[in-house]
Structure formats: structure tokens, C-alpha cells
Coordinates of C-alpha atoms in Angstrom, one line a residue:
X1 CA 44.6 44.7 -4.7
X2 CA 45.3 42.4 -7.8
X3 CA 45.8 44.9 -10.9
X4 CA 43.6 42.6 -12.8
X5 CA 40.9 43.7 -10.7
X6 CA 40.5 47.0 -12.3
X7 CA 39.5 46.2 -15.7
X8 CA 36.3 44.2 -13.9
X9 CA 35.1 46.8 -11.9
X10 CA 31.8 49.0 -12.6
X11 CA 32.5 52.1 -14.6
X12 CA 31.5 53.8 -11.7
X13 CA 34.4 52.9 -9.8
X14 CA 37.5 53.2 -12.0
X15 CA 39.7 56.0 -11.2
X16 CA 39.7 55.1 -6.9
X17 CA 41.2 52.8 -5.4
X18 CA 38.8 49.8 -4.0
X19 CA 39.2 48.3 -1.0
X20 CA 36.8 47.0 0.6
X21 CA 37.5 42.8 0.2
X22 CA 33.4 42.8 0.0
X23 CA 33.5 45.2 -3.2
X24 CA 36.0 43.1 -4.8
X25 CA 33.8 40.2 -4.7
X26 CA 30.4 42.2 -5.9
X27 CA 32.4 43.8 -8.6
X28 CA 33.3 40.5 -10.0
X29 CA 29.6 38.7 -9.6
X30 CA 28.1 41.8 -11.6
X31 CA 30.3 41.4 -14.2
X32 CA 29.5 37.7 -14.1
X33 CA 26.0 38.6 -13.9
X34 CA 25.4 41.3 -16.3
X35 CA 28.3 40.7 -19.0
X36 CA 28.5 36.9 -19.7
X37 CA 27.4 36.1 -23.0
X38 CA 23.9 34.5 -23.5
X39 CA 21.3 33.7 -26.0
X40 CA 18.3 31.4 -25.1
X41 CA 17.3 29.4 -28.4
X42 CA 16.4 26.0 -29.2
X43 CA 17.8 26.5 -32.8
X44 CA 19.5 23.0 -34.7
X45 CA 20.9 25.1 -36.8
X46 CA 25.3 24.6 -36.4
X47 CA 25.6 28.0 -38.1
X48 CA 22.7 29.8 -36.6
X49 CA 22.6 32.9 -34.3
X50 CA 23.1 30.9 -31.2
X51 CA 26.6 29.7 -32.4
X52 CA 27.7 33.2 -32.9
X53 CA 27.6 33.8 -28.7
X54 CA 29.2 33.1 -26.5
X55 CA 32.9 31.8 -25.5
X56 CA 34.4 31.3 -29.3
X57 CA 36.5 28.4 -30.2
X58 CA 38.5 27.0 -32.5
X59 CA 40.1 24.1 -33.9
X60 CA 44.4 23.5 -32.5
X61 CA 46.3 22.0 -33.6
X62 CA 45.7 23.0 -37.1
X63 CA 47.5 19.1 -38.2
X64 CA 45.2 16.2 -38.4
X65 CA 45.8 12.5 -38.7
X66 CA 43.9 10.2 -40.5
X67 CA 43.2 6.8 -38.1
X68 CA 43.5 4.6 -41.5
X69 CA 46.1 5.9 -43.7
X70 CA 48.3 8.1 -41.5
X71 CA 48.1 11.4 -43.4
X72 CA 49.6 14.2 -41.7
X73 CA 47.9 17.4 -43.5
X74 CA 47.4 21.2 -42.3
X75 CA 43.2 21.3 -41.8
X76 CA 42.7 24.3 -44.6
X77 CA 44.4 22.2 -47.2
X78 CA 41.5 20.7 -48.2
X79 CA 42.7 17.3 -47.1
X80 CA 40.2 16.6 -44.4
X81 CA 36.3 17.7 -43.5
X82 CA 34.0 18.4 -40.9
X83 CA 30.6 17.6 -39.6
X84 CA 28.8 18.7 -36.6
X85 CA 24.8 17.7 -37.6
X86 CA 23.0 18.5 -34.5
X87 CA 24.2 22.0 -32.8
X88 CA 23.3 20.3 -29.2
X89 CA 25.3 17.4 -29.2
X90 CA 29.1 18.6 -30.2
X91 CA 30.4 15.5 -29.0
X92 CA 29.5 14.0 -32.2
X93 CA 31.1 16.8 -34.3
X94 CA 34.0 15.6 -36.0
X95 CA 36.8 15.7 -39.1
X96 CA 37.1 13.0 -41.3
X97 CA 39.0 12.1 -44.1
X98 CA 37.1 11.0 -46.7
X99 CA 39.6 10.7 -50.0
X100 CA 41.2 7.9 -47.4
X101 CA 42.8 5.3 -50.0
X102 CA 42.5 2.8 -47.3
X103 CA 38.7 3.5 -46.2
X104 CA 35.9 1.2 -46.3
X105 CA 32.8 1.4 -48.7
X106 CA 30.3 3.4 -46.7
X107 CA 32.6 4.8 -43.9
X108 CA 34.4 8.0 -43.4
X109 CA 37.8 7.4 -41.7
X110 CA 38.2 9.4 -38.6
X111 CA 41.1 12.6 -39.0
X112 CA 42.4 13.3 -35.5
X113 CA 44.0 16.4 -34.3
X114 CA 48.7 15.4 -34.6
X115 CA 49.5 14.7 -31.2
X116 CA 52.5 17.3 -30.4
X117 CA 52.5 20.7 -30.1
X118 CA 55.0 23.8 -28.7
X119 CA 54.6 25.4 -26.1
X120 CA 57.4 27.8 -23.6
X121 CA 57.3 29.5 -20.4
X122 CA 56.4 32.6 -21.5
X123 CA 52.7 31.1 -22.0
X124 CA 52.6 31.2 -26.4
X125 CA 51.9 27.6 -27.8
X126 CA 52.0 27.0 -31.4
X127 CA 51.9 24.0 -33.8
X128 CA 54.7 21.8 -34.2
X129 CA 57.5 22.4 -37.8
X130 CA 56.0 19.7 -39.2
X131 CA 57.5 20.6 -42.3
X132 CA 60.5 22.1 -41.7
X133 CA 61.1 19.3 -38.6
X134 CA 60.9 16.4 -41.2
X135 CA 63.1 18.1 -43.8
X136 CA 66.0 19.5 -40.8
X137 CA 65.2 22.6 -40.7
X138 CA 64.7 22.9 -44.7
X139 CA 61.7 23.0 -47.4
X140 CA 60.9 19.8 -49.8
X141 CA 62.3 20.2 -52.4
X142 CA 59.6 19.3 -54.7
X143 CA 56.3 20.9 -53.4
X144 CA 55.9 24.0 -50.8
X145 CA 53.5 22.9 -49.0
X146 CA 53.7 19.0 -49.2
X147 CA 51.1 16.3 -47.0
X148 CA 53.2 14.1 -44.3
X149 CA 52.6 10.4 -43.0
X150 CA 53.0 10.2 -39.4
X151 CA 54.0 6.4 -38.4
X152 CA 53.3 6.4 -34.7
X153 CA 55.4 2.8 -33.6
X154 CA 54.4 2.7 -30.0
X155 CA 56.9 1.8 -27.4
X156 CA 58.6 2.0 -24.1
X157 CA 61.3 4.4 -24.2
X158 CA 59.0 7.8 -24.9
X159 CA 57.7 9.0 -28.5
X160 CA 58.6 6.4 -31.2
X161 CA 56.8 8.3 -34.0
X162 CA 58.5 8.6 -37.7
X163 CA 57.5 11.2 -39.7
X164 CA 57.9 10.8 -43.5
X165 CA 57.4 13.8 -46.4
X166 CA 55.0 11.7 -49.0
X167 CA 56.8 13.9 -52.1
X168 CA 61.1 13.7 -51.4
X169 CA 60.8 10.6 -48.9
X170 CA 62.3 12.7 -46.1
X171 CA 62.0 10.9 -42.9
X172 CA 62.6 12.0 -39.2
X173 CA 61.7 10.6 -35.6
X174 CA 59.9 12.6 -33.4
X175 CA 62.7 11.6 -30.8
X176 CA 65.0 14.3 -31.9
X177 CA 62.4 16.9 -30.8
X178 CA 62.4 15.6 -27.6
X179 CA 64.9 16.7 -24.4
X180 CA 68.1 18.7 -24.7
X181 CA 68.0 17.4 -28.7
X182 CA 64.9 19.3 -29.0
X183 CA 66.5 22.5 -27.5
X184 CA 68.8 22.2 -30.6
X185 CA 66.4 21.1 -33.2
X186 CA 63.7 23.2 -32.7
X187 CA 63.5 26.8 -33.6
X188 CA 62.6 30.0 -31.9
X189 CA 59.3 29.9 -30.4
X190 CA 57.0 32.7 -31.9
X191 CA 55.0 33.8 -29.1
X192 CA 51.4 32.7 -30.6
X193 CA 48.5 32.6 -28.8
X194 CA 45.9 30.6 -30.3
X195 CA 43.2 31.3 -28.0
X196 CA 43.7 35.0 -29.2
X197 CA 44.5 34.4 -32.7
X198 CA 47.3 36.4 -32.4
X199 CA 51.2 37.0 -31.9
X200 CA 53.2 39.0 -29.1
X201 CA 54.1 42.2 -30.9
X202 CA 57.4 41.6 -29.0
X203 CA 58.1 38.2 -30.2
X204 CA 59.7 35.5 -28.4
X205 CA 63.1 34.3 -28.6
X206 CA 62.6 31.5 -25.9
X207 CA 63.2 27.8 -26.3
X208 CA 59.9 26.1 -27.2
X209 CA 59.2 22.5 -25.3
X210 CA 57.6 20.1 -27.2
X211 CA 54.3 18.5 -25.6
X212 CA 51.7 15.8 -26.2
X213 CA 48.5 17.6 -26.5
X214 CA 46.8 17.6 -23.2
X215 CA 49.9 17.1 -21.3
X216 CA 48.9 18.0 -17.6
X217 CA 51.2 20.9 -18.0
X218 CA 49.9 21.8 -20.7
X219 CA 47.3 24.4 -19.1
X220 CA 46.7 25.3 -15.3
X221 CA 43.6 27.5 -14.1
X222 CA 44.9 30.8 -12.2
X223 CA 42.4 31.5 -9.9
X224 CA 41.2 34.2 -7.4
X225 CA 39.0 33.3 -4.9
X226 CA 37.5 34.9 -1.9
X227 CA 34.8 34.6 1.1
X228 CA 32.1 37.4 1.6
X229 CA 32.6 38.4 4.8
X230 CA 31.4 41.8 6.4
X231 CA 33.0 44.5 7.6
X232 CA 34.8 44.5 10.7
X233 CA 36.0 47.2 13.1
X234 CA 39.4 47.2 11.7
X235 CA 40.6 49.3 8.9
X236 CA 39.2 47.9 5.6
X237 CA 42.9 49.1 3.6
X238 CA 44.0 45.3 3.4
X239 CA 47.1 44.3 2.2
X240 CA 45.3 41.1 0.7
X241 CA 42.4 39.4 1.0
X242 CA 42.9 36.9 3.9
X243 CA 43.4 39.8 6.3
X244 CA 39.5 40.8 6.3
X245 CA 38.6 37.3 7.0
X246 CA 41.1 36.9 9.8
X247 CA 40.1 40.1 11.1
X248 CA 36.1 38.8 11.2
X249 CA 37.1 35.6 12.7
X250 CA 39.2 36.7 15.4
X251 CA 36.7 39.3 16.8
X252 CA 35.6 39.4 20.1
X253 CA 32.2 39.2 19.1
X254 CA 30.2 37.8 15.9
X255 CA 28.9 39.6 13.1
X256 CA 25.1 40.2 12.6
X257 CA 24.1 37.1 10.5
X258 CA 23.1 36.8 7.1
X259 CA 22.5 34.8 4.1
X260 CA 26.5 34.8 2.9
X261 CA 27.7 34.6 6.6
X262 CA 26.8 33.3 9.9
X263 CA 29.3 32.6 12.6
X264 CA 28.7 31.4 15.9
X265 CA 30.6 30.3 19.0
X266 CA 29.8 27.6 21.8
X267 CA 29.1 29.3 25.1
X268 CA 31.7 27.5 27.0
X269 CA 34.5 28.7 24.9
X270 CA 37.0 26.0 24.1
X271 CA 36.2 22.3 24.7
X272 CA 38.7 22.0 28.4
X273 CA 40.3 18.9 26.8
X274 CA 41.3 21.5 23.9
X275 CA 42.1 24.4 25.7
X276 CA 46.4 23.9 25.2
X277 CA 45.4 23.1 21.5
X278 CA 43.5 25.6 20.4
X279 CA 43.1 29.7 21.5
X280 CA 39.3 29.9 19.6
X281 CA 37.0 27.8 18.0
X282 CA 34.6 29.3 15.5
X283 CA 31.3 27.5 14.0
X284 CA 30.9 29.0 10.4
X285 CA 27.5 28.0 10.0
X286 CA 27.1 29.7 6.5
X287 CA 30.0 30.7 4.0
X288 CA 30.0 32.1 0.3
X289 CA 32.9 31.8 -1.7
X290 CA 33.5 33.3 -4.8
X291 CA 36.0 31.7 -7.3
X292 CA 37.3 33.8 -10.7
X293 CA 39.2 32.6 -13.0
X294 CA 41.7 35.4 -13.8
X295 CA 43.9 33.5 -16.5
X296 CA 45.9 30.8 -16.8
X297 CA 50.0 29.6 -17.2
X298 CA 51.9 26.5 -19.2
X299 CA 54.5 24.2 -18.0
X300 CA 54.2 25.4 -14.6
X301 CA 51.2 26.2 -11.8
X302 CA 50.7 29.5 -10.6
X303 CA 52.6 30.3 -7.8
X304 CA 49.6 32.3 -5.3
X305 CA 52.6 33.3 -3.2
X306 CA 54.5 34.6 -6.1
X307 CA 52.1 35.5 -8.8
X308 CA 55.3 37.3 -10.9
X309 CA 57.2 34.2 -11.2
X310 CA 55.1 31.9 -13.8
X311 CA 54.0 34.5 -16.8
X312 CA 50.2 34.6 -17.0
X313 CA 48.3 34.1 -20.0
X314 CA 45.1 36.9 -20.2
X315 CA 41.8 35.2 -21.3
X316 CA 41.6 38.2 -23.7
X317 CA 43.2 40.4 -26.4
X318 CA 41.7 43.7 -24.6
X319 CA 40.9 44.1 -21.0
X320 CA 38.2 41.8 -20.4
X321 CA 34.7 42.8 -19.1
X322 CA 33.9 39.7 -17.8
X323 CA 35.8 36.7 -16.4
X324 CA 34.3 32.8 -15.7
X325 CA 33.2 32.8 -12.4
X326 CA 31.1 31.2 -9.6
X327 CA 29.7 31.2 -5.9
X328 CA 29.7 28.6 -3.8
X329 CA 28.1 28.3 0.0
X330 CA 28.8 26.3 2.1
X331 CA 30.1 25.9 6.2
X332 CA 33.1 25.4 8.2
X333 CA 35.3 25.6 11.3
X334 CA 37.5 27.8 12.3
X335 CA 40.2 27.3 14.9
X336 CA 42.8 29.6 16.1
X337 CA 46.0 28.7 17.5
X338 CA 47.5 30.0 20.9
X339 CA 50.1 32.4 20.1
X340 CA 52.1 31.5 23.4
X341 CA 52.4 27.8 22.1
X342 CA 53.9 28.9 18.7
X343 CA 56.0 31.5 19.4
X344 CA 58.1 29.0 22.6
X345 CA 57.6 26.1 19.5
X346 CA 59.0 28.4 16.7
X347 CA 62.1 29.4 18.7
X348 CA 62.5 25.8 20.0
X349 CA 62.9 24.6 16.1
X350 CA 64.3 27.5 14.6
X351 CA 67.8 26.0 14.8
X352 CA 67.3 22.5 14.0
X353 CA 68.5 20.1 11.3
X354 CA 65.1 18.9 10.2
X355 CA 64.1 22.8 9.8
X356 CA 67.1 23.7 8.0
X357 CA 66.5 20.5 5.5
X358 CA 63.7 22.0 4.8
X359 CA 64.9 25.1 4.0
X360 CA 67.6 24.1 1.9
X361 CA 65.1 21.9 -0.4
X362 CA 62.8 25.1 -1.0
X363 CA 66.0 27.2 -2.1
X364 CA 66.5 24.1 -4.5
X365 CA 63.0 23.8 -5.2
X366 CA 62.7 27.8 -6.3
X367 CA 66.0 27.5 -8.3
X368 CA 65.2 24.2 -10.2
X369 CA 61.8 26.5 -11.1
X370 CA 62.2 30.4 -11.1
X371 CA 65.6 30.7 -11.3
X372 CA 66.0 31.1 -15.3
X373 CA 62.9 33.3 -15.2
X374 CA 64.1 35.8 -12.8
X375 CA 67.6 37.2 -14.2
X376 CA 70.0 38.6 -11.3
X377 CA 67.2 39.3 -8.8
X378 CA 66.4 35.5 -7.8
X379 CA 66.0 35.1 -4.6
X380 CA 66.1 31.5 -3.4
X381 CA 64.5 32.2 -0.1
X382 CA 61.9 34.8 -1.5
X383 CA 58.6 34.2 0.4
X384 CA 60.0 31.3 2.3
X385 CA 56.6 30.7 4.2
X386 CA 58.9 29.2 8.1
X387 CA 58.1 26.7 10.3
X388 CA 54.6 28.7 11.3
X389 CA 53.3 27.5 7.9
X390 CA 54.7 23.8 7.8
X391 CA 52.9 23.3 11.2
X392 CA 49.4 24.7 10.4
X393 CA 49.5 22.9 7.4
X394 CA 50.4 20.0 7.9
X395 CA 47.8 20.2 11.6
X396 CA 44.9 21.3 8.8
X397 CA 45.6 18.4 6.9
X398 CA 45.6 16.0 9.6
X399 CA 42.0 17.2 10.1
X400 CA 40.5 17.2 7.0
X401 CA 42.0 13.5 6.5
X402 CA 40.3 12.5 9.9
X403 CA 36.9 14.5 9.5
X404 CA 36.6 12.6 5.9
X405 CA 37.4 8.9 7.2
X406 CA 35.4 9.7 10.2
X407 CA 32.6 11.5 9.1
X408 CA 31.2 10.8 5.6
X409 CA 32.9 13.8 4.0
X410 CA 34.8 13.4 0.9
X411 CA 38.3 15.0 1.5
X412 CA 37.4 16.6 -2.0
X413 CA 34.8 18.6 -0.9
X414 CA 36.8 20.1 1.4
X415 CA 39.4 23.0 1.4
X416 CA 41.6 25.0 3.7
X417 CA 42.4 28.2 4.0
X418 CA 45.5 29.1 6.2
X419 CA 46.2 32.2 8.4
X420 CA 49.7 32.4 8.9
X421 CA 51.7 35.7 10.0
X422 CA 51.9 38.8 8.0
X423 CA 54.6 41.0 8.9
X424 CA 54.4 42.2 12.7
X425 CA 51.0 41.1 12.5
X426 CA 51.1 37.1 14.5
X427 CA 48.3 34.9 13.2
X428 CA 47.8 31.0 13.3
X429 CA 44.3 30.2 11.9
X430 CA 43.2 27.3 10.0
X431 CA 39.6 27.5 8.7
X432 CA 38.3 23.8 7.2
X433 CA 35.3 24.4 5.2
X434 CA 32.9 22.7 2.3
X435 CA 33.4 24.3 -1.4
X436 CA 31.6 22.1 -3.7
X437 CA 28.3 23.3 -4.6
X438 CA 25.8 20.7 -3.8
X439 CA 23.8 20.2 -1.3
X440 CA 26.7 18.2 1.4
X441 CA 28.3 21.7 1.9
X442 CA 24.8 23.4 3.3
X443 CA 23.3 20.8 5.8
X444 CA 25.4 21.7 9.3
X445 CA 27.4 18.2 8.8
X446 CA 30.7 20.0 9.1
X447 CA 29.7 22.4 12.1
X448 CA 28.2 20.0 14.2
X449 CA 32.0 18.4 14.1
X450 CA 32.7 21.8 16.3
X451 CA 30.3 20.9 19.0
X452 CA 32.7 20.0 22.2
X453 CA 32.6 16.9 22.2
X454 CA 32.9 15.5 18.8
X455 CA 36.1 18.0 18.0
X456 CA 37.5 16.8 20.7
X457 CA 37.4 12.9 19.8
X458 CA 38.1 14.3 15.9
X459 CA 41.4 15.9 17.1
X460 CA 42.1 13.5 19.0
X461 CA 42.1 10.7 16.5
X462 CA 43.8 13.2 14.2
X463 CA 47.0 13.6 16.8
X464 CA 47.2 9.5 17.8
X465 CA 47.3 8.2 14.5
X466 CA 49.9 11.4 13.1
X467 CA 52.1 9.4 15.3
X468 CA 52.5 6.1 12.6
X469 CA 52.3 5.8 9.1
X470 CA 51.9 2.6 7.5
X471 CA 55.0 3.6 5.6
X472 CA 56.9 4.1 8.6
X473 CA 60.1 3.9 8.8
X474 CA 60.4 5.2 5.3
X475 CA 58.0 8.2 5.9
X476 CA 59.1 8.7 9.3
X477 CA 62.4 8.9 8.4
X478 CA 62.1 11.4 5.7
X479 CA 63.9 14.5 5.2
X480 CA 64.4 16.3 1.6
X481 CA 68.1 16.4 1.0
X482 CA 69.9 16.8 -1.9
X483 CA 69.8 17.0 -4.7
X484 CA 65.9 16.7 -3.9
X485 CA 63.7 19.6 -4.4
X486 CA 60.4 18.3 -3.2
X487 CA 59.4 20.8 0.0
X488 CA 58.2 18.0 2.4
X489 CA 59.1 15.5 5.1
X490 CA 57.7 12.9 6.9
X491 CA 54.6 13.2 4.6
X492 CA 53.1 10.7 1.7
X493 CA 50.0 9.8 0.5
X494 CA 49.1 7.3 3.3
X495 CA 48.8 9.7 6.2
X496 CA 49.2 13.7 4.9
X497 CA 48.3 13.9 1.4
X498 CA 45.4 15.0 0.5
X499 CA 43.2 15.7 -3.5
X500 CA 44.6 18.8 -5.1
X501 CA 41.5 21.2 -5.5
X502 CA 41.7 20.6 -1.1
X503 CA 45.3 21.9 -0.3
X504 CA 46.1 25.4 -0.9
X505 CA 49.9 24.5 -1.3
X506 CA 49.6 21.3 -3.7
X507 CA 50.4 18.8 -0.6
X508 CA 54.1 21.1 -0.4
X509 CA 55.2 22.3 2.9
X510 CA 54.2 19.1 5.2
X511 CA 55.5 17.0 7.9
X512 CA 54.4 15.4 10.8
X513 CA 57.8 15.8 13.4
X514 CA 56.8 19.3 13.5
X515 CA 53.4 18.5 15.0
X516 CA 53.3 15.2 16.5
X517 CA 56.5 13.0 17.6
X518 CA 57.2 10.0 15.4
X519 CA 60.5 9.1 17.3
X520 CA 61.9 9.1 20.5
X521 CA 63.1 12.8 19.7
X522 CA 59.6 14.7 20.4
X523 CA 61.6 18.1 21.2
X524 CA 60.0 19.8 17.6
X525 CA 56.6 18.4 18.0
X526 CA 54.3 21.2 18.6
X527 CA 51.9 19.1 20.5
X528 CA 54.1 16.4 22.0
X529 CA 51.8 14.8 24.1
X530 CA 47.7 13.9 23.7
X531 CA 45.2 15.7 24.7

């Protein structure tokens, strides 16, 4: 289990070990439930009770810019105000700068938060020297804390923005703070949190990077999420949290149905067109999912497979008794993959050139990523996830891409969930399911596809048109070689990609050669020929 876990739990259950994957998900929804924060009031008041609950905030960057005159000033110097009049529409709340020399009778300019801030990989972010950036590293001479213009020239080549000190005349371009300059420019990074309004007791000596605020890298959700499924015959002490669910979808038999979980399976077993495709095909008629968000990283995503190797940033200063979380139901399909098929595929590819490409790019991949994180222990094919993977990935995909051209469904309302081997233990499941919470997810549109004869046309269509790519040759022909990192093949956003919140991998391990042919070589196709 997670050691995050813990602090959410009941009192009741510290001090033992949970394990049962349903507990986990109860313990977090009765936090959720019970702890969140809430007052109901229909207050105007800005500074009444109401604003005192809650998720608190604050203003970052502390550096505003006036939209008329340029003025670079720290917020509590008095330079710049604020006004939020109506308590239920913040979007209206904002600074202004209202000593502007260059202001029009009757109007307030606008004071916008400076543009750059620091940020490193240990997760701190912190304002940019403005002061000591402008100055080289020093103080103005004249003033201590003196006001800033911040010229911002536009341009094609990056940040063309000159900073000037309105007391010496210093002047600097935000260039220098950029790259391997700003590696030797800036100083130390001081391990803030600002969320937390506080400092790492341990510091920071890392180098800082310098970003435009709301940078995409800036801030990625690290999330935990989970189905409620019952319990199964099988030992509940999982290893992780998929093994519960493949344990309840590989039964024999089906569960006792419910409100959170109804599965189902046709009475004929596999549709006969289907039956050297798939081992088992499961209707999920009804499916809760609970999402929790757990913290959060800078600069890089959250690895799931390797939760150590990005530093995660807790949501609070103490253990928290509550995260952000939510349910969603919904339906899917299940289909399991014969283990016969995979394991003659697996050794037939093992040895091949396109497998070892791909191997090679994901020991470049984790080096150009973990491997100044990591010290002497990097391993460059640490939780390399094998051919297995690639080819229930990439078959998923296929899927979901046909079921939403085919079938109505946005390919964003849709998510995967993989089931590849653990261990000894041999698994090859793919389980396609709705996770948006609205009403498309709950009306039996994705389960009917599992009826015998529309999966069969679906998969079908899915396996034909694997074969081209309008980017063919390009995407046929592609392999990752060096000095590439990127961790997939004959795959691009014409016939394998698919939205981000709908792959589990972020559209990494993919290609089609390992499940379809797209040459005259069809020797590492796992399904060389139609059904």
C-alpha cells in the first residue's frame, strides 16, 4: 500500500496494516466526505466567515506589472492595490495600479502578476532575483529595496524582456536567465514552497530553472485512482491495486451485483470469429472509480511506474486529513488475452531489432530524465515494462480510437487500464471503460459494443485499418534510434494517439508492427492475419 495512505485512514485503523483494495477506497471517500471544508452562506461580504474556509490561497508571484507604465514592484510595497467587490464572482477581483503616471482620468491601470518565476526538481518554486538579477548578482546602490521597469520587446528567438532598476539605471535581459546562462546566473534555489508558506528545513542547493508562469511543466496532478470492486476468492494481501481487479475479472464466475459493480458475460463465451483473439470477454455493466489527488511534481510528470523518481510535493505542511477527491461510474469491457498466443509471440520477438530499438530508446529515455536524480543506483532498464506491454497498449488503443470514430464516444471519455504480468504471475487484460461523470458513461452505450456481433465488426475495423496510416511510409517506417528518446514506433497522432487524461502511459510505449503487419515482414505481428 502507498505510505500516503496512512495518514487518510480512520483513527480506527492506524496502527494495522490495510489491505483490502475496497478499504483503501472507503477510507479515502470518508475523509472526502466528513473532512472537506464547508460552510453554506450567501454572505457578499470578501472578508466574511465564508472566506475564512475552505482551500486557502494566495497571491504568487509576489512581482506585479503595471499594463501602462511597466513598473515592476514587490505587491507589499505599497505600489499596487486590490479589489474583489462581490465575494461570488472572483473573476473580477483584481490589482491595479492606480499612482500609474501614464493612466487615464477615471481608470485604474491593470497590475499583472511578472511573468517568470523559479522553480527545480526537487518541487520548491520561488520568485524570480528581480533585484539582485538586474544588478548581477549585487544590491542598487542607491535604495535597498528599489521599484524595476520591465520592458517586454516581444520577439522570435525566446524571452526578449529588459529589465531596468528606475534608481542606478541598471539594465539586464531576461535572456541571460535563460538555458545553460541561467545555470550560471542564477543562484541557489531555496527550497520554498509557496503553497505552504514555508521553506525546507534542509535547504536546497539545486539549480533553479527559470519558467514562464503557467508553463505546462509548471505543475502536474499526482494521482491515485482505483475501481471498487469486491472481494474475490483470492487472498486480499495485494501487492498493488490492479491485482484485486484482475483477480475479479478473471473469475470463473461473476460477483453478486451491486450499485458500484455489475459484471456480466454473454452465454456463448467468445464471439467464434474472436476466439484466437481474445481468451474472455467481460461486460462491465456498472463501474465506480475513485480518483485522489495525492500531490503533485514540477518540471516533470509523475512516473506511476516509478513513483521515487520525480520528488513529490505534499498538499500540506502536516499529514493531511483530507485530500481532493471524487467518484465517478461508469461501464466498460473487459477482454483478456490468450496466454498461449503471447507467450509463442513474446519469444518470437524477443530477439529482434525493432524490440531492441525500443529498448535502447527507453534506457535513453530514463537517463535523459532520472538519471541526475538517482546518484550511483540508476538503473536504465529499471521497470522496463517488455514487449507484453507495447502490445496490449498499443491493441487498447487501437480500440478506443475505433469505438470513438465508430460509435459516438469521445476518445476523452474514455480510459484504459492495462493488466500486464506481475512477476510469475502471467496476465494480458485490457479493460476500456467510461470515466467522465455525466450521464454518456451510465447508459449501456459502451457494453452493448461487447455483444457478439458488434465487437466483432469493432475489432475488426480496429486490426484492417492498424495495417495503413496516412503517414505511411514515415510512420510505418519508424523506429526510435539515437540519439532519440521518445519510447514509440510506428505510432503518431493519425492512427495511435490518443487525448492524455485516456492513456495511462501518455501515448509512450506504442507501435503497430507488434500487433498488426505494416510490411511484407509480418513475423512480430501478434495478430498477423484478420479475423
Amino acid at each position: 500500500m502507498e505510505s500516503w495512505i496512512e495518514p487518510l485512514l480512520p483513527t480506527s485503523g492506524r496502527g494495522r496494516r490495510w489491505r483490502d483494495h475496497r478499504q483503501v477506497i472507503n477510507a479515502i471517500l470518508w475523509k472526502l466526505r466528513t473532512g472537506a471544508p464547508w460552510l453554506q452562506s450567501n454572505e457578499r461580504d470578501p472578508g466574511g466567515p465564508a472566506s475564512r474556509v475552505g482551500v486557502p490561497t494566495m497571491p504568487f508571484p509576489g512581482w506585479l506589472r503595471c499594463t501602462v507604465c511597466n513598473l515592476l514592484a514587490p505587491l507589499e510595497g505599497g505600489a499596487f492595490g486590490f479589489e474583489n467587490s462581490n465575494a461570488r464572482q472572483p473573476q473580477d477581483a483584481h490589482f491595479y495600479h492606480d499612482t500609474c503616471p501614464k493612466k487615464k482620468t477615471g481608470k485604474r491601470p491593470l497590475a499583472i502578476p511578472a511573468r517568470f518565476v523559479l522553480t527545480c526538481i526537487g518541487g520548491h518554486l520561488d520568485e524570480f532575483p528581480w533585484v539582485s538579477f538586474t544588478h548581477r548578482g549585487g544590491t542598487c546602490p542607491d535604495v535597498a529595496q528599489p521599484s524595476l521597469l520591465m520592458d517586454d520587446r516581444g520577439g522570435n528567438l525566446g524571452a526578449n524582456v529588459e529589465l531596468q532598476c528606475r534608481r542606478c539605471g541598471a539594465k539586464r535581459n531576461i535572456r541571460e536567465a535563460a538555458g545553460a546562462r541561467g545555470e550560471r546566473n542564477l543562484p541557489p534555489c531555496r527550497g520554498r514552497h509557496p503553497h505552504l508558506g514555508c521553506f525546507d528545513p534542509a535547504g536546497c542547493t539545486r539549480d533553479p530553472k527559470m519558467l514562464v508562469i503557467g508553463a505546462s511543466n509548471q505543475w502536474f496532478a499526482d494521482t491515485l485512482a482505483a475501481l471498487a470492486v469486491p472481494k474475490t476468492g483470492a487472498s486480499t494481501d495485494a501487492p498493488d491495486l490492479l491485482t484485486p481487479e484482475w483477480q475479479i475479472f478473471t473469475e470463473p464466475g461473476v460477483p453478486d451485483s451491486s450499485s458500484d459493480f455489475t459484471l456480466r458475460r454473454d452465454r456463448g463465451g467468445v464471439p467464434g470469429a474472436l476466439k484466437e483473439i481474445f481468451a474472455d470477454v467481460v461486460h462491465a455493466e456498472r463501474l465506480r472509480e475513485v480518483r485522489a489527488l495525492v500531490g503533485f511534481t514540477r518540471l516533470d510528470a509523475p512516473d506511476p511506474e516509478e513513483p521515487g523518481a520525480v520528488q513529490r510535493v505534499r498538499l500540506a505542511r502536516d499529514a493531511p486529513t483530507w485530500v481532493p477527491a471524487s467518484e465517478v461510474r461508469g461501464e466498460g469491457i473487459f477482454l483478456r488475452l490468450p496466454e498461449d498466443l503471447l507467450a509463442e509471440w513474446e519469444q518470437r520477438v524477443k530477439d529482434s531489432d525493432a524490440l531492441q530499438a525500443h529498448r535502447e530508446a527507453y534506457a535513453r529515455f530514463r537517463a535523459n530524465r532520472y538519471s541526475d536524480r538517482q546518484g550511483q543506483t540508476f538503473e536504465p532498464m529499471k521497470r522496463w515494462p517488455g514487449a507484453r506491454y507495447i502490445a496490449l497498449h498499443t491493441l487498447s488503443h487501437l480500440l478506443i480510437r475505433t469505438i470513438s470514430l465508430e460509435c459516438g464516444y469521445s476518445a476523452a471519455s474514455l480510459s484504459e487500464r492495462l493488466y500486464p504480468s506481475q512477476g510469475d504471475d502471467p496476465r494480458a487484460g485490457i479493460l476500456i471503460y467510461t470515466a467522465v461523470p455525466d450521464a454518456e458513461g451510465t447508459l449501456g452505450g459502451l457494453v452493448s459494443l461487447a455483444e457478439p456481433e458488434p465487437l466483432t465488426r469493432l475489432v475488426r475495423r480496429a486490426l484492417s485499418e492498424a495495417r495503413h496510416c496516412s503517414s505511411d511510409p514515415l510512420c510505418a517506417e519508424r523506429l526510435p534510434e539515437p540519439p532519440a528518446d521518445f519510447v514509440h514506433g510506428a505510432a503518431c497522432h493519425v492512427c495511435l494517439f490518443v487525448s492524455e487524461t485516456t492513456c495511462e502511459r501518455g501515448n509512450r510505449f506504442l507501435d503497430r508492427r507488434f500487433v498488426v503487419p505494416i510490411d511484407a515482414d509480418a513475423s512480430l505481428a501478434l495478430y498477423p492475419d484478420l479475423p
